[in-house]
Amino acid sequence: MKTGLFLSRARGAISDVIDLEQLAAGYPSVDTVKILDDFFRADDQEELLAEVRNNNLEAVALAGNSPKYYEHSLSGFLLLNEIEGCGVNPNKIAFANLLEQVAYPNRNDKRIAQVKAKAYVDVALSRLGLAGPVEELESAPRQSVLVLGATVAGLVAAQRLLQLGLRVYVLEKQSPPPEDFIKYQEQLAPTVAWVERNTSAKIIYNSELDDIEGICGDYTVTYRSAEGEDKISVGGIIVAVSHERDADWMAELRPILQIDVDAEGRYRSKNPETLPVQTSAAGIAVVPPHMEGSSMVRDKVAGADSAVLQVATFLLSREVHQDVAVSKVDEDVCGGCGTCVKTCFFKACTVDLSKHRSVVDARRCRGCGKCVVACPTGAKDLLIDPTDYIFESIRVLAEAPPIDDVKVLAFACNGCGYPSLDAVGRLGKDNGSASIPAAILPLRIRCGGRLDSQFVLEAFKHDFDGVAVIRCHEGQCHNVIGNLDMDRRLNLLREVLRAHHIDADRLRLLDTSVLEGARLTEELQQLVSDIRTLRGGADG
Amino acid sequence: MAKKKIATMWLQGCSGCHISLLDVGEGLIEAAGAVDIAYTPIADIKSVEKADITFVEGAVANEENEELLKAIREKSDMVVALGTCACHGGIGGLRNLLHLDEVMTRGFVETPSTVDGEVPHGEVPRLCEWVRPLADVIDVDYKLPGCPPRTETIGSVLFGLLDGGVEEQPTHNLCEECERVREKMLVAQRGFILDSVQAACELERIDPDLCFLEQGVLCMGPTTREGCGGRCLAGNMPCRGCMGPTKDAREQGCKLIDSLASILPAGAIMYLEDVVGTGYRFSLPVSIYPRLIDHKGGER
């Protein structure tokens, strides 16, 4: 497998701290190793893509910005799309976080930075070796949209969509007329009349949304109304519910739509700063709550327009592709016990009764990994976070040269844990003192629910002094119940730790969110200090 | 052509695997026509001679076990690990959760019926600090787990090896062989299937046809390899995990924890007497932590 390792100087932010030439020299067997000034400069991007194409690379490691930067910045994901366009499978792109988690926190200690940089690049390369390709599902996108909430924003969105030639279903929980009709009667009346008369639109009141399954461009929606249960097929979904009036409905919808929420329970897009309407589901857009909730009609309208643009962009293209981040099943080992069926929150696991084997529904699987961990045989694996890769990473991180008197493996969930570590790292850039303690070695996992008890034991076995899990606050888990499952498993695991005379206090859970960088910094420092005290005593 | 020589030996074991072998019954008369027996403790011959295939039951737990095993490896073309103790360490491996001095004190001094007990210092083989499966000491050619392995399986493995090739063992978990019905487990709705956990003997009536997990009884079947025919389940008792883990799992104990946390109330499971003993009953010596390890400063 032809592999490329690209290292970014980040215009000096990385190269001032890490000797990239020395780092690059440590990989003589990697097919292509290249140092670039900045992954997000036009010239450097051209060079990177040319290397991928000319060398027919099948796997690419990007050592520079945090992987979350590509997800959360306005257009970072476009670079990944272009790399994939050169023939690299999306699951064959790996990241080494040299900027936020190495260079920024270790500006004052280059020795630590150099050791960590090498370890994180090693982890990225091992991921490329151990992760297989993911498949794509294709759809010719359906030319219809479901709008949730007959609010000002919802109806404006409906009107825009209709004008673009799309069919629209508006689902509303309340009875007619909804509050907004009365409150904004003057501005809204013409829109309501136009939509109600439009033969391509249907407004359904007193309705309950029961289920959504599918992929971007092809969703099947089940709902109940006064007329009974019904199923419709749509290409995209716009969420225009009002937090003020419909907090209960939002709470009911959240697990079905899998939209993230903030501390107050308001819907939150993928990144409120840069991606105001996108959610992690490519086909579902949300009217930003601060705009929907504004008393000014212009904000509601602008929010609706933004959501419509997001959805229309892919609906009006000929074809839509969605990567399938699913779990897979080793049919030689699966005996059809059904544990995965009871574990999955999204009803993505069933047992094929003719073969007695677990089957994954790619249209429902969110790639959270809970079923993979719950599988009592180990027959399941998560394509985007393979078990072998995690075990190998534990070993790689454990064998890094010592940089502190203790070492702590910090599993960090992709939702809040890992981005929070990035936030801690960035604090180091501003205030110069070590923000992420040297003793902390992070390992990104898909979700708290992906934390297998076996990983924790393996970490202790590899002589980690402590194991930390940095994860979302309760109620904010992106996969809704990932943290709940983790808690249950760890409560039982502590019995095993005690039986082995491993102090259960060496296993720590830290709940955080990306806005709490300063608090997490303190907690990490306290954690390392606690672990140091525990390990200084007798009897590990 | 000379008949093949087979041999057997037992180390730290209960001799149950040998009894399973003897359960071949009249088949032994046929077998006697096909093979010569080099040595076996059943016939009270206990010196190690050359053999084509040697079946070794039991784990390595004292110095004599270790010496015998190494001699067997030297003088045998093939060594078969017979039974769970030989393959995975077995129940006796649970003593790896204690240091040897604690084991001796518990056994000779602290047992309830002992008066003025004393740890003996006689002329007996010294116990090893830790119980180990055969593969930790020698190269093993074939592993046949089970507590004990089925008589038919022992027979087919023996004759398969003699013929130059034996079928691969089955690799699914025990749910593959279990004939019990699963209903609630297969409904795609997340949630605990029951709100309490009980031992089988605590049930008013043990339903012989329904999955044990659906009766609220902890069954190790999902975390355990098939191959035993599901005899315990057919006998109306839950699986205890004697065939060891499947090939895709690193160990049984953690897999028990990971899986049960989803389907049975974890709070109830915590009040079970012995989560560790339940999950690691047969396979502790081949788990991620095969024994107590003191990190700083090596083993105690």
XYZ file of N, CA and C in Angstrom, chain A residues 237-381:
435
model
N -33.618 17.180 5.141
C -34.444 17.565 6.279
C -33.955 18.905 6.828
N -34.887 19.806 7.079
C -34.528 21.075 7.719
C -35.256 21.157 9.051
N -34.491 21.435 10.095
C -35.076 21.497 11.434
C -35.284 22.960 11.787
N -36.557 23.353 11.889
C -36.863 24.767 12.137
C -37.685 24.937 13.392
N -37.544 24.004 14.326
C -38.357 24.061 15.549
C -37.928 25.227 16.423
N -38.831 25.683 17.226
C -38.567 26.818 18.095
C -38.223 26.326 19.496
N -37.063 26.723 19.981
C -36.665 26.285 21.312
C -37.586 26.837 22.383
N -38.033 28.065 22.152
C -38.847 28.700 23.204
C -40.161 27.984 23.414
N -40.797 27.684 22.276
C -42.131 27.160 22.474
C -42.151 25.648 22.488
N -41.115 25.025 21.950
C -41.164 23.582 21.716
C -40.011 22.825 22.362
N -39.578 23.266 23.542
C -38.422 22.610 24.160
C -38.672 21.110 24.322
N -39.895 20.730 24.684
C -40.204 19.300 24.839
C -40.071 18.562 23.522
N -40.616 19.161 22.472
C -40.562 18.512 21.173
C -39.117 18.372 20.707
N -38.312 19.392 20.978
C -36.897 19.318 20.612
C -36.224 18.157 21.325
N -36.566 17.996 22.593
C -35.955 16.906 23.349
C -36.383 15.558 22.778
N -37.623 15.445 22.332
C -38.085 14.186 21.726
C -37.406 13.937 20.395
N -37.214 15.015 19.640
C -36.662 14.854 18.296
C -35.175 14.552 18.321
N -34.515 14.996 19.357
C -33.047 14.960 19.358
C -32.467 13.574 19.102
N -32.933 12.539 19.805
C -32.348 11.225 19.528
C -32.686 10.687 18.141
N -33.846 11.090 17.603
C -34.209 10.597 16.272
C -33.340 11.268 15.217
N -33.088 12.558 15.381
C -32.306 13.304 14.404
C -30.818 13.266 14.703
N -30.471 12.936 15.940
C -29.082 12.908 16.386
C -28.406 14.262 16.210
N -29.123 15.314 16.584
C -28.522 16.647 16.556
C -27.869 16.886 17.906
N -26.720 17.539 17.886
C -26.055 17.860 19.146
C -26.807 18.973 19.874
N -26.636 19.007 21.187
C -27.254 20.073 21.982
C -26.196 20.730 22.834
N -26.448 21.989 23.189
C -25.513 22.668 24.093
C -25.958 22.441 25.536
N -25.301 23.161 26.452
C -25.582 22.925 27.867
C -27.022 23.228 28.232
N -27.664 24.127 27.463
C -29.062 24.445 27.782
C -30.051 23.570 27.031
N -29.550 22.640 26.265
C -30.459 21.762 25.541
C -30.897 22.315 24.201
N -30.323 23.441 23.782
C -30.673 23.986 22.469
C -29.869 23.251 21.418
N -30.477 23.099 20.249
C -29.774 22.432 19.158
C -28.522 23.226 18.815
N -27.513 22.456 18.431
C -26.228 23.072 18.120
C -25.776 22.453 16.814
N -25.336 23.288 15.877
C -24.870 22.719 14.626
C -23.473 22.132 14.843
N -22.900 21.629 13.783
C -21.599 20.978 13.879
C -20.553 21.914 14.485
N -20.566 23.157 14.071
C -19.714 24.161 14.698
C -20.414 25.504 14.578
N -20.999 25.988 15.664
C -21.806 27.214 15.577
C -21.046 28.412 15.009
N -19.709 28.386 15.119
C -18.925 29.515 14.590
C -18.791 29.466 13.080
N -18.483 28.294 12.566
C -18.105 28.217 11.153
C -19.108 27.459 10.308
N -19.858 26.583 10.918
C -20.808 25.755 10.168
C -22.165 25.890 10.856
N -22.805 27.028 10.686
C -23.996 27.329 11.486
C -25.209 26.455 11.220
N -25.317 25.873 10.007
C -26.515 25.072 9.749
C -26.226 23.580 9.593
N -24.963 23.219 9.417
C -24.664 21.802 9.169
C -24.755 21.001 10.448
N -25.258 19.774 10.300
C -25.179 18.806 11.393
C -24.264 17.691 10.909
N -24.031 16.699 11.754
C -23.123 15.645 11.314
C -23.784 14.737 10.288
N -25.105 14.823 10.155
C -25.780 14.096 9.092
C -25.797 15.006 7.871
N -25.227 14.530 6.787
C -25.058 15.398 5.631
C -26.368 15.942 5.097
N -27.437 15.200 5.275
C -28.696 15.622 4.683
C -29.619 16.381 5.615
N -29.161 16.656 6.834
C -30.021 17.333 7.806
C -29.400 18.678 8.168
N -30.168 19.738 7.970
C -29.691 21.083 8.310
C -30.576 21.663 9.403
N -29.976 22.493 10.218
C -30.742 23.076 11.319
C -30.731 24.591 11.165
N -31.886 25.238 11.369
C -31.904 26.708 11.410
C -31.235 27.094 12.725
N -30.151 27.878 12.687
C -29.404 28.142 13.920
C -30.329 28.669 15.010
N -30.312 28.085 16.186
C -31.253 28.453 17.238
C -31.227 29.939 17.577
N -30.038 30.556 17.541
C -30.009 31.972 17.918
C -30.703 32.826 16.864
N -30.811 32.287 15.656
C -31.500 33.041 14.612
C -33.002 32.738 14.658
N -33.322 31.435 14.811
C -34.740 31.095 14.906
C -35.356 31.755 16.126
N -34.569 31.814 17.210
C -35.086 32.326 18.474
C -35.045 33.837 18.581
N -34.462 34.496 17.604
C -34.409 35.958 17.651
C -35.823 36.514 17.461
N -36.090 37.649 18.049
C -37.430 38.227 17.870
C -37.537 38.967 16.542
N -36.391 39.164 15.883
C -36.412 39.874 14.607
C -36.686 38.893 13.475
N -37.662 39.219 12.679
C -38.026 38.339 11.569
C -36.844 38.184 10.606
N -36.051 39.245 10.455
C -34.961 39.157 9.476
C -33.962 38.061 9.855
N -33.777 37.832 11.163
C -32.859 36.780 11.578
C -33.443 35.410 11.247
N -34.744 35.278 11.473
C -35.363 33.993 11.163
C -35.269 33.711 9.661
N -35.502 34.759 8.886
C -35.455 34.589 7.428
C -34.045 34.213 6.986
N -33.049 34.951 7.521
C -31.666 34.655 7.120
C -31.285 33.233 7.512
N -31.732 32.816 8.691
C -31.437 31.450 9.134
C -32.074 30.422 8.213
N -33.311 30.700 7.816
C -34.004 29.775 6.912
C -33.291 29.700 5.572
N -32.917 30.860 5.058
C -32.233 30.897 3.757
C -30.949 30.069 3.808
N -30.239 30.195 4.915
C -28.968 29.487 5.059
C -29.192 27.980 5.042
N -30.225 27.551 5.757
C -30.515 26.115 5.809
C -30.945 25.611 4.429
N -31.734 26.423 3.734
C -32.208 26.017 2.408
C -31.025 25.864 1.455
N -30.094 26.800 1.519
C -28.929 26.729 0.628
C -28.166 25.427 0.861
N -27.985 25.077 2.143
C -27.237 23.864 2.484
C -27.903 22.632 1.879
N -29.209 22.542 2.059
C -29.933 21.356 1.610
C -30.070 21.333 0.089
N -30.364 22.511 -0.482
C -30.576 22.553 -1.932
C -29.296 22.210 -2.688
N -28.154 22.556 -2.096
C -26.883 22.326 -2.790
C -26.705 20.867 -3.174
N -27.037 19.965 -2.270
C -26.843 18.573 -2.673
C -28.080 17.998 -3.345
N -29.260 18.524 -3.007
C -30.444 17.949 -3.631
C -30.492 18.236 -5.123
N -29.906 19.346 -5.512
C -29.991 19.696 -6.922
C -28.814 19.134 -7.716
N -27.960 18.347 -7.058
C -26.899 17.685 -7.828
C -27.409 16.322 -8.270
N -26.737 15.774 -9.272
C -27.267 14.542 -9.872
C -27.159 13.344 -8.941
N -26.061 13.337 -8.200
C -25.755 12.143 -7.411
C -25.213 12.570 -6.065
N -25.514 11.838 -5.054
C -24.945 12.140 -3.747
C -24.267 10.886 -3.211
N -23.089 11.058 -2.664
C -22.375 9.919 -2.089
C -22.262 10.091 -0.589
N -22.426 9.020 0.100
C -22.207 9.097 1.540
C -21.360 7.924 1.974
N -20.281 8.213 2.695
C -19.445 7.129 3.204
C -20.179 6.397 4.300
N -19.967 5.121 4.335
C -20.674 4.297 5.291
C -19.707 3.892 6.390
N -19.890 4.527 7.544
C -18.921 4.342 8.614
C -19.326 3.207 9.526
N -19.676 2.117 8.960
C -20.386 1.127 9.756
C -19.493 0.196 10.522
N -20.166 -0.597 11.307
C -19.513 -1.730 11.927
C -19.639 -2.917 10.974
N -18.716 -3.861 11.104
C -18.813 -5.050 10.269
C -18.725 -6.288 11.144
N -19.145 -7.399 10.595
C -19.316 -8.613 11.385
C -18.465 -9.741 10.827
N -17.727 -10.428 11.690
C -17.010 -11.625 11.287
C -17.983 -12.790 11.403
N -18.461 -13.261 10.281
C -19.523 -14.268 10.321
C -19.012 -15.632 10.774
N -17.692 -15.792 10.826
C -17.160 -17.056 11.345
C -17.285 -17.128 12.852
N -17.499 -15.996 13.474
C -17.488 -15.965 14.941
C -18.857 -15.572 15.512
N -19.580 -14.731 14.815
C -20.888 -14.293 15.307
C -21.843 -15.460 15.401
N -22.486 -15.614 16.550
C -23.445 -16.709 16.722
C -24.880 -16.209 16.804
N -25.084 -14.921 16.513
C -26.437 -14.385 16.528
C -27.036 -14.258 17.912
N -26.245 -13.883 18.911
C -26.770 -13.834 20.273
C -27.740 -12.684 20.487
N -27.595 -11.611 19.721
C -28.534 -10.501 19.844
C -28.088 -9.379 20.758
N -26.898 -9.486 21.343
C -26.444 -8.421 22.237
C -26.368 -7.089 21.502
N -25.864 -7.117 20.275
C -25.747 -5.872 19.498
C -27.127 -5.276 19.238
N -28.109 -6.135 19.036
C -29.469 -5.668 18.756
C -29.995 -4.852 19.936
N -29.689 -5.334 21.155
C -30.194 -4.629 22.334
C -29.347 -3.417 22.684
N -28.141 -3.362 22.133
C -27.246 -2.267 22.483
C -27.467 -1.050 21.603
N -27.768 -1.283 20.322
C -27.802 -0.175 19.375
C -28.954 0.765 19.641
N -28.634 2.026 19.777
C -29.658 3.035 20.016
C -30.413 3.375 18.751
N -29.776 3.140 17.605
C -30.340 3.594 16.336
C -31.021 2.472 15.567
N -31.193 1.352 16.207
C -31.859 0.181 15.609
C -31.150 -0.256 14.334
N -29.843 -0.121 14.324
C -29.105 -0.470 13.118
C -28.666 -1.928 13.100
N -28.793 -2.625 14.230
C -28.379 -4.032 14.271
C -29.595 -4.933 14.344
N -29.589 -5.938 13.516
C -30.602 -6.983 13.625
C -29.900 -8.322 13.446
N -30.619 -9.408 13.753
C -30.068 -10.734 13.505
C -30.834 -11.344 12.340
N -30.093 -11.755 11.327
C -30.705 -12.435 10.188
C -31.070 -13.836 10.652
N -32.363 -14.107 10.755
C -32.777 -15.361 11.381
C -32.459 -16.572 10.522
N -32.276 -16.370 9.238
C -31.964 -17.542 8.418
C -30.521 -17.983 8.617
N -29.644 -17.031 8.933
C -28.237 -17.413 9.115
C -27.789 -17.314 10.576
N -28.611 -16.728 11.426
C -28.218 -16.457 12.814
C -26.970 -15.603 12.888
N -26.927 -14.568 12.060
C -25.775 -13.694 12.108
C -26.254 -12.251 12.246
N -25.447 -11.447 12.918
C -25.771 -10.028 13.057
C -25.606 -9.342 11.713
N -26.514 -8.434 11.425
C -26.479 -7.697 10.169
C -26.561 -6.210 10.492
N -25.752 -5.412 9.805
C -25.750 -3.974 10.053
C -26.536 -3.262 8.957
N -27.437 -2.385 9.365
C -28.161 -1.572 8.393
C -27.369 -0.291 8.165
N -26.742 -0.186 7.002
C -25.875 0.952 6.739
C -26.643 2.264 6.708
N -27.954 2.187 6.525
C -28.733 3.420 6.479
C -29.049 3.944 7.879
N -28.782 3.115 8.890
C -29.053 3.560 10.265
C -27.790 3.685 11.092
N -26.762 2.922 10.734
C -25.572 2.895 11.570
C -24.898 4.255 11.584
N -24.571 4.744 12.775
C -23.902 6.035 12.904
C -22.420 5.870 13.209
N -21.959 4.645 13.238
C -20.537 4.448 13.482
C -20.103 4.824 14.882
N -20.933 4.602 15.876
C -20.551 5.002 17.234
C -19.712 3.943 17.927
N -19.850 2.699 17.532
C -18.994 1.643 18.075
C -19.516 0.930 19.301
N -20.720 1.277 19.773
C -21.193 0.617 20.996
C -21.418 -0.865 20.773
N -21.962 -1.207 19.632
C -22.241 -2.624 19.373
C -20.937 -3.403 19.254
N -19.906 -2.730 18.736
C -18.612 -3.391 18.573
C -18.050 -3.776 19.934
N -18.183 -2.860 20.868
C -17.681 -3.137 22.212
C -18.562 -4.158 22.919
N -19.875 -4.035 22.741
C -20.797 -4.926 23.448
C -20.722 -6.355 22.926
N -20.260 -6.534 21.697
C -20.245 -7.887 21.141
C -19.401 -8.810 22.010
N -20.018 -9.859 22.555
C -19.283 -10.716 23.494
C -18.236 -11.598 22.834
N -18.245 -11.669 21.513
C -17.281 -12.533 20.844
C -16.150 -11.758 20.192
N -16.274 -10.451 20.105
C -15.287 -9.696 19.348
C -15.484 -9.821 17.851
N -16.648 -10.341 17.431
C -16.872 -10.542 15.993
C -17.083 -9.229 15.259
N -17.477 -8.199 15.974
C -17.746 -6.935 15.306
C -16.517 -6.048 15.353
N -16.394 -5.227 14.323
C -15.330 -4.243 14.315
C -15.901 -2.961 13.735
